[in-house]
Coordinates of C-alpha atoms and ligand atoms in Angstrom, one line a residue:
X813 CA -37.5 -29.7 -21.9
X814 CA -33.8 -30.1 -23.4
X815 CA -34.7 -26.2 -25.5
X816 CA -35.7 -25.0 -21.7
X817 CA -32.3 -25.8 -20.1
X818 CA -30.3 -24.6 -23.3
X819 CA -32.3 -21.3 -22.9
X820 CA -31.6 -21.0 -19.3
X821 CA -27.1 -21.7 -19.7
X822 CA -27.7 -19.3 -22.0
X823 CA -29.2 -16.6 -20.2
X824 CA -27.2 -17.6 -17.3
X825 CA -23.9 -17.1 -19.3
X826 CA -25.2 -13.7 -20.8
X827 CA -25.7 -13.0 -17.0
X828 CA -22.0 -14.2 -16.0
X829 CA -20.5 -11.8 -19.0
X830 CA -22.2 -8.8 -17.6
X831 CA -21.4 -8.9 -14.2
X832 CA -17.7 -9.9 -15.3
X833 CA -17.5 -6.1 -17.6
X834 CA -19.1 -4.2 -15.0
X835 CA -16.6 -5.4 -12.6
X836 CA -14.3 -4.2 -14.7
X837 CA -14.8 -0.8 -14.9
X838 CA -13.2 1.4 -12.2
X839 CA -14.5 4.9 -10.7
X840 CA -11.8 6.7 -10.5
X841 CA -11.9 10.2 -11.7
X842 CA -7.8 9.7 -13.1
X843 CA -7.1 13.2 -14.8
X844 CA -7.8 14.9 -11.1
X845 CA -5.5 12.3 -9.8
X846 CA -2.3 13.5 -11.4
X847 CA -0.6 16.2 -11.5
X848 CA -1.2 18.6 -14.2
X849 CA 1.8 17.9 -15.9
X850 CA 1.4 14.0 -16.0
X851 CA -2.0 14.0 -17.3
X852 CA -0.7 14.1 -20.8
X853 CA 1.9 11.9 -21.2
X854 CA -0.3 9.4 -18.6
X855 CA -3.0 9.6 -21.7
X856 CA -0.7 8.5 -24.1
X857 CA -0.5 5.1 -22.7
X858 CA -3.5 5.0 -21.0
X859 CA -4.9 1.9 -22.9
X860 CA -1.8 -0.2 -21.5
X861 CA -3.3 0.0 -18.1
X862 CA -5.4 -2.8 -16.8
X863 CA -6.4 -1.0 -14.0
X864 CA -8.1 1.6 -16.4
X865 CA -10.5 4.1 -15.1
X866 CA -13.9 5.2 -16.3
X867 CA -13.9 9.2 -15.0
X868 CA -17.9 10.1 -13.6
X869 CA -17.2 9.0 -10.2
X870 CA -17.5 11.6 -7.2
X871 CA -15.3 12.4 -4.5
X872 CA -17.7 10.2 -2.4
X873 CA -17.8 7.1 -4.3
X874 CA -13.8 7.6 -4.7
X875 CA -13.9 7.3 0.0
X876 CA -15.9 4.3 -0.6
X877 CA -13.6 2.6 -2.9
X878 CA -11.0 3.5 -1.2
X879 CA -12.4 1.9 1.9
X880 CA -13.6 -1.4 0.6
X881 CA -10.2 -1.8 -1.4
X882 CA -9.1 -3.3 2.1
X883 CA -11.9 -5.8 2.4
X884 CA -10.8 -7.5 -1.3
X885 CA -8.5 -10.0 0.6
X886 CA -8.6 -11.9 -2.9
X887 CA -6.0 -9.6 -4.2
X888 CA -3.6 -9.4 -1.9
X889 CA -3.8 -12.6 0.2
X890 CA -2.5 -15.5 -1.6
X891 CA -2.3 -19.2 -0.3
X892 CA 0.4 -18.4 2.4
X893 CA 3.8 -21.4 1.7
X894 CA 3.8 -23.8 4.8
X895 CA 7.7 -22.3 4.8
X896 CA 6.2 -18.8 5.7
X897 CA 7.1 -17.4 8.8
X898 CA 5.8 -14.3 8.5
X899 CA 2.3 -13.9 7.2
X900 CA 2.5 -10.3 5.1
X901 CA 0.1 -10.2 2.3
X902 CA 2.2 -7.9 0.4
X903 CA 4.9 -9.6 -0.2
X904 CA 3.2 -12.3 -1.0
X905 CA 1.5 -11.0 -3.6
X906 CA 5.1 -10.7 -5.4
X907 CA 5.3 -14.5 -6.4
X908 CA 1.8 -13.9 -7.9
X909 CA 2.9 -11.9 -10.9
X910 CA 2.8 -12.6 -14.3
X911 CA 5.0 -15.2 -16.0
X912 CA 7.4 -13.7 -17.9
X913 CA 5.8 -15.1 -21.4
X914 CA 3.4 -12.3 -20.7
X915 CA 5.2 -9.5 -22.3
X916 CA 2.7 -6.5 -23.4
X917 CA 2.7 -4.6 -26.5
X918 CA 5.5 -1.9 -25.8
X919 CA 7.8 -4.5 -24.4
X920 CA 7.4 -5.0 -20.7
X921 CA 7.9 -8.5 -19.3
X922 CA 7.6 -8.2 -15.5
X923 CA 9.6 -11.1 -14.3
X924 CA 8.8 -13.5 -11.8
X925 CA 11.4 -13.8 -9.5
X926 CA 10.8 -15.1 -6.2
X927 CA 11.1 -12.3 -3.4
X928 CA 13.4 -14.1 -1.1
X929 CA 16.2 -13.8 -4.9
X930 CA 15.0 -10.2 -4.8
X931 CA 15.9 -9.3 -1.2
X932 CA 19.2 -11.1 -2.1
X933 CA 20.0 -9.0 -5.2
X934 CA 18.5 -5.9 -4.1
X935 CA 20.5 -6.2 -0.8
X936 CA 20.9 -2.6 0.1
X937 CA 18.1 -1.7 -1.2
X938 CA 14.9 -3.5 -0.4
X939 CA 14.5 -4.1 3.6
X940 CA 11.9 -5.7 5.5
X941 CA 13.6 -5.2 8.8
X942 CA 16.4 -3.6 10.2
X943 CA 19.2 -5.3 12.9
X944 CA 18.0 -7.9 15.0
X945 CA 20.4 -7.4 17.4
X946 CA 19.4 -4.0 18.0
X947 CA 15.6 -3.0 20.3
X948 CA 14.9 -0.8 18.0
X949 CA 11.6 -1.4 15.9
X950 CA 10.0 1.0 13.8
X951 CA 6.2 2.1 13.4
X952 CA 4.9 2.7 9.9
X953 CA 1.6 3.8 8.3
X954 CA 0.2 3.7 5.1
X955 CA -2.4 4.6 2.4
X956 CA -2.5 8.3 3.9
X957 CA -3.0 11.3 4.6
X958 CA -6.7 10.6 5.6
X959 CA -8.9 13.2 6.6
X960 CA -9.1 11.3 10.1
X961 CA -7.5 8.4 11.0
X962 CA -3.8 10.6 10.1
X963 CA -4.6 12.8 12.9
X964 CA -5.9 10.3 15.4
X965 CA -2.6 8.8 14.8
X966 CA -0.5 11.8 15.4
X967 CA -1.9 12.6 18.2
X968 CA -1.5 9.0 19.9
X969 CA 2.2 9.7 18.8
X970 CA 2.3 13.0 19.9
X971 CA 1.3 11.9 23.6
X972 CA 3.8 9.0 23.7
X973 CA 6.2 11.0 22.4
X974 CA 7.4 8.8 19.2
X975 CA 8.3 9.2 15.3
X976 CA 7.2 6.8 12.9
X977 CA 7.1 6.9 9.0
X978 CA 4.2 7.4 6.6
X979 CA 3.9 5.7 3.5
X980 CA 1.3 8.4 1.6
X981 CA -0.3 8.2 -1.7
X982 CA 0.3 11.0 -3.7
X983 CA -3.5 11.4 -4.9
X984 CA -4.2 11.7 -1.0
X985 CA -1.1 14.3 -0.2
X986 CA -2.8 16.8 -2.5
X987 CA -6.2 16.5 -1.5
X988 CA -4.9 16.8 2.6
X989 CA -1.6 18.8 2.1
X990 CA -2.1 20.2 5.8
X991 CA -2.0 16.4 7.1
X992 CA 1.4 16.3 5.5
X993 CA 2.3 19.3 6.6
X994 CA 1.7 18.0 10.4
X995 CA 3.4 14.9 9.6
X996 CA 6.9 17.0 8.9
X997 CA 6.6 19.7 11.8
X998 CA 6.2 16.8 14.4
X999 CA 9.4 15.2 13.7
X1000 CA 7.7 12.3 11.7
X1001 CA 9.1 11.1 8.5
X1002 CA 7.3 10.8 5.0
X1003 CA 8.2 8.5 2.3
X1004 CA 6.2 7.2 -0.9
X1005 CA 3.5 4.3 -1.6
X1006 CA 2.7 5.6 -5.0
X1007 CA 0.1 8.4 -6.7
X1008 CA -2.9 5.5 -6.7
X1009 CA -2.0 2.4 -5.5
X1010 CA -1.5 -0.2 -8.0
X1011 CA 0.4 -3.3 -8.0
X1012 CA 3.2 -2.1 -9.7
X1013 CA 4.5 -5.1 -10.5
X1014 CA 2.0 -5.6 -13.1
X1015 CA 2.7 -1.7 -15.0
X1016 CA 4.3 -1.2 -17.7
X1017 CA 8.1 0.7 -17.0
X1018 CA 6.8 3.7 -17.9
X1019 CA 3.9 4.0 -15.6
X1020 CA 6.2 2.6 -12.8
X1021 CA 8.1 5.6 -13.2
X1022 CA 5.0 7.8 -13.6
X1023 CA 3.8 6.4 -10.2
X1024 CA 7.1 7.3 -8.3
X1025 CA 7.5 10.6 -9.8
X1026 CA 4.5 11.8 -9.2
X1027 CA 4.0 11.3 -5.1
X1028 CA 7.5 12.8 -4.9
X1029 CA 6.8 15.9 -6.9
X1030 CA 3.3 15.9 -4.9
X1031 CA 4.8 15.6 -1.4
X1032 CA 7.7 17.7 -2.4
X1033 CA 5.0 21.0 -3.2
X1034 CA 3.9 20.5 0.1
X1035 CA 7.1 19.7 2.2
X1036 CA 9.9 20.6 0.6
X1037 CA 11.3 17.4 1.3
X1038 CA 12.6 15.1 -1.8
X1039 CA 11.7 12.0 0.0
X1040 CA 13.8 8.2 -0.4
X1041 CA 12.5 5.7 1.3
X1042 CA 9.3 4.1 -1.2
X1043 CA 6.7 1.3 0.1
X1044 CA 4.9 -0.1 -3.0
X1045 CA 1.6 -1.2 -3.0
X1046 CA 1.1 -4.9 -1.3
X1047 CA 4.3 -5.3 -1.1
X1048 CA 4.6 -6.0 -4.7
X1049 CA 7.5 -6.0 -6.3
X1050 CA 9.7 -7.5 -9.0
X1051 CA 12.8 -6.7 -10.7
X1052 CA 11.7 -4.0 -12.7
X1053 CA 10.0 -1.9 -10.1
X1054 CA 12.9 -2.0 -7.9
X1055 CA 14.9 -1.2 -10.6
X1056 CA 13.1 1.8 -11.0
X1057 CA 13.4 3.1 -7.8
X1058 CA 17.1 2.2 -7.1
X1059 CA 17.5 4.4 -10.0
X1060 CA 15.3 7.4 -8.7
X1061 CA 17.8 7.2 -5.6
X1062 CA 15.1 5.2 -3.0
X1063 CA 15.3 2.5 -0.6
X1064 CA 12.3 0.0 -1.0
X1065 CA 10.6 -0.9 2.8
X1066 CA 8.2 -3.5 3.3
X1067 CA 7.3 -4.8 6.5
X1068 CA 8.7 -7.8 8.5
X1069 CA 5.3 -7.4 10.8
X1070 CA 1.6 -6.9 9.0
X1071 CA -0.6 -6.0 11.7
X1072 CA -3.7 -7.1 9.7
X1073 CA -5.5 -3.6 10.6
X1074 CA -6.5 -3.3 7.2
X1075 CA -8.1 -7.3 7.2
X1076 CA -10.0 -6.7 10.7
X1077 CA -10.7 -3.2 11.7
X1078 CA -12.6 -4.5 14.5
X1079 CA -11.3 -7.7 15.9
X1080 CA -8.8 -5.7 17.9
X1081 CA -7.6 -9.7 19.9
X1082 CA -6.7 -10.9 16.2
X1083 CA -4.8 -7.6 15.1
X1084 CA -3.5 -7.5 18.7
X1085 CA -2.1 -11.2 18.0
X1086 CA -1.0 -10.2 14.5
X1087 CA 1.7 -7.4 15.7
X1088 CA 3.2 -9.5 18.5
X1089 CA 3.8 -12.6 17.7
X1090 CA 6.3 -11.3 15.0
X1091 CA 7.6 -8.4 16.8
X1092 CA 11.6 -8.7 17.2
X1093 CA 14.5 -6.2 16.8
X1094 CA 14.4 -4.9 14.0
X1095 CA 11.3 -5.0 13.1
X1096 CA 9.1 -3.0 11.0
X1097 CA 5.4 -3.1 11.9
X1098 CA 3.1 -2.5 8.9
X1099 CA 0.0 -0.2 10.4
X1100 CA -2.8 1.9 8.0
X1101 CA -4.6 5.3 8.3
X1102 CA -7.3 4.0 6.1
X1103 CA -9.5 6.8 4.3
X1104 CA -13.4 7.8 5.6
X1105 CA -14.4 9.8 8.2
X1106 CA -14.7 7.1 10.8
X1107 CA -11.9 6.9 13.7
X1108 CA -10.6 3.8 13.5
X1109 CA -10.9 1.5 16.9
X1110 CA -7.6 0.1 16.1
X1111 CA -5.8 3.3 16.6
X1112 CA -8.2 4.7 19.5
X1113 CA -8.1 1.3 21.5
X1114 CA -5.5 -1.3 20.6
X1115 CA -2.5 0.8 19.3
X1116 CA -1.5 2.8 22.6
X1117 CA -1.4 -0.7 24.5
X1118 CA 0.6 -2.1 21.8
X1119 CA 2.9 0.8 22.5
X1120 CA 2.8 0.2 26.0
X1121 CA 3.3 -3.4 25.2
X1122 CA 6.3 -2.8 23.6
X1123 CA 7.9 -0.5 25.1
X1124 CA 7.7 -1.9 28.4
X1125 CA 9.5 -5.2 26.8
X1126 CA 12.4 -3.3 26.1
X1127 CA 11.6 -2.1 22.3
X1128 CA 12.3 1.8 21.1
X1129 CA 10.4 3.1 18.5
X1130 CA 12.2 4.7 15.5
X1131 CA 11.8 5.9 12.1
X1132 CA 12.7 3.7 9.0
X1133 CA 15.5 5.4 8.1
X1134 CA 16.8 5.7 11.7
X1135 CA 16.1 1.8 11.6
X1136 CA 18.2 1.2 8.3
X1137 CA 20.4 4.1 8.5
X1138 CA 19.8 5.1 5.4
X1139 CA 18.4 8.6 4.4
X1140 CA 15.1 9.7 4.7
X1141 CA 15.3 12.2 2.2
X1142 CA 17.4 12.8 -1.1
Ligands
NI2446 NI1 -1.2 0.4 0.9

């Protein structure tokens, strides 16, 4: 009996090991991710990365993993501090980084600082809202261009007649330059949210840097514009990120409102509930154009009413930099 059990921990642990390696492995085809020029230094300290890619998987399984990445609540939702007044996942996935005892081979040692020190020392550079005496709010949108959502979005815009800000990836601005390019000619603004949205408070400095560089060089082929306003994954930030980008001349934006689109696509009452009960001057609402080829009810159904909402309480939609006043572009 007692051999039986042994046998079956056993197996069961073999079992456990598996499914904890083949979780591991990412399909992301990488080298068609970068630019050309960025492929060879990335290799160099590729083996640094923990968010390492394998590089078999097809453009298809990329739209799927790109699609589920917002249904992994895990890693980006931690336990929310009683304190909180505003619930954005994001930011608080800042106090979640690693301790700085955790320093890596070639030296980095993200720090840990809490987010409400950073907002402190980074004042004048890292916002999550603008004046609060002011009706101005601001619209954003991330994780595009997307084949469809970018457009359904525009075009809700378009007939209300307001800017707002995209936050693109720059592994999406070269596979949908002419979403881009529509963004720019309608009087929208775009900014960065890195080449393939890591945490980037987990990357070594040089693969910060990589990250940054590489969506502004991407959405400057396409636009011309050298943009300055950067949204990093989740919110996630620590010292040495924003370092970073002060020093590439950005200003960091988060969001002071997380509309939870990206949590329930379809429960338009909770996302609906999300936005408003944290909309005040000032703010900045966090919305997605998530990838895939499916419209997304959020946009179609609940977004122009929000607008409506909004608007007819006295709010005027801007763009982030209008918001700040701070430059859009460098
Ligand atoms: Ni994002």
């Amino acid at each position: 009996m007692k051999r039986k059990y042994r046998l079956v921990i056993i197996g069961f642990l073999f079992l456990l090991l598996f499914q904890v390696q083949a979780s591991g492995k990412e399909q992301i085809d990488w080298n068609s991710r970068w630019p050309l020029s960025l492929i060879s230094n990335y290799e160099a300290d590729n083996s640094d990365s923990n968010d390492n890619p394998t590089g078999d998987a097809n453009k298809g399984e990329q739209q799927t993993k790109e699609t589920t990445e917002y249904e992994k609540p895990q890693l980006v939702i931690p336990v929310v501090p009683a304190t909180a007044t505003v619930t954005a996942h994001h930011e608080e996935a800042t106090s979640a980084s690693p301790s700085p005892g955790t320093s890596t081979a070639s030296g980095a040692s993200p720090s840990k600082t809490p987010i409400a020190e950073l907002y402190k020392e980074f004042n004048g550079t890292l916002f999550r809202s603008g004046p609060s005496d002011s009706n101005k709010i601001a619209l954003t949108f991330d994780d595009g261009p997307s084949e469809v959502t970018s457009d359904q979005v525009l075009d809700l815009l378009k007939t209300n007649g307001i800017k707002a800000t995209f936050f693109l990836l720059g592994q999406n601005v070269s596979k949908y330059p002419q979403v881009v390019q529509r963004i720019v000619d309608e009087g929208h603004v775009v900014a960065g949210h890195s080449w393939s949205h890591p945490r980037m408070d987990k990357l070594l400095p040089e693969r910060i840097d990589k990250e940054i560089a590489a969506t502004e060089q991407a959405i400057f082929q396409v636009t011309g514009c050298n943009i300055a306003l950067f949204r990093p994954p989740y919110g996630a930030v620590n010292r040495e990120t924003l370092d970073s980008l002060k020093q590439s001349g950005y200003t960091v934006i988060t969001w002071s409102v997380d509309s939870l689109d990206w949590k329930y696509p379809h429960e338009l009452n909770q996302v609906r509930y999300s936005t408003l009960k944290d909309v005040k001057g000032g703010a900045i609402l966090l919305f997605h154009t998530m990838a895939g080829k499916k419209p997304s009810k959020v946009i179609d159904k609940l977004l122009p009413e929000l607008i409506q909402t909004l608007q007819s309480q006295g709010y005027e939609f801007v763009t982030v930099d209008e918001l700040l006043s701070v430059p859009a572009y460098k």
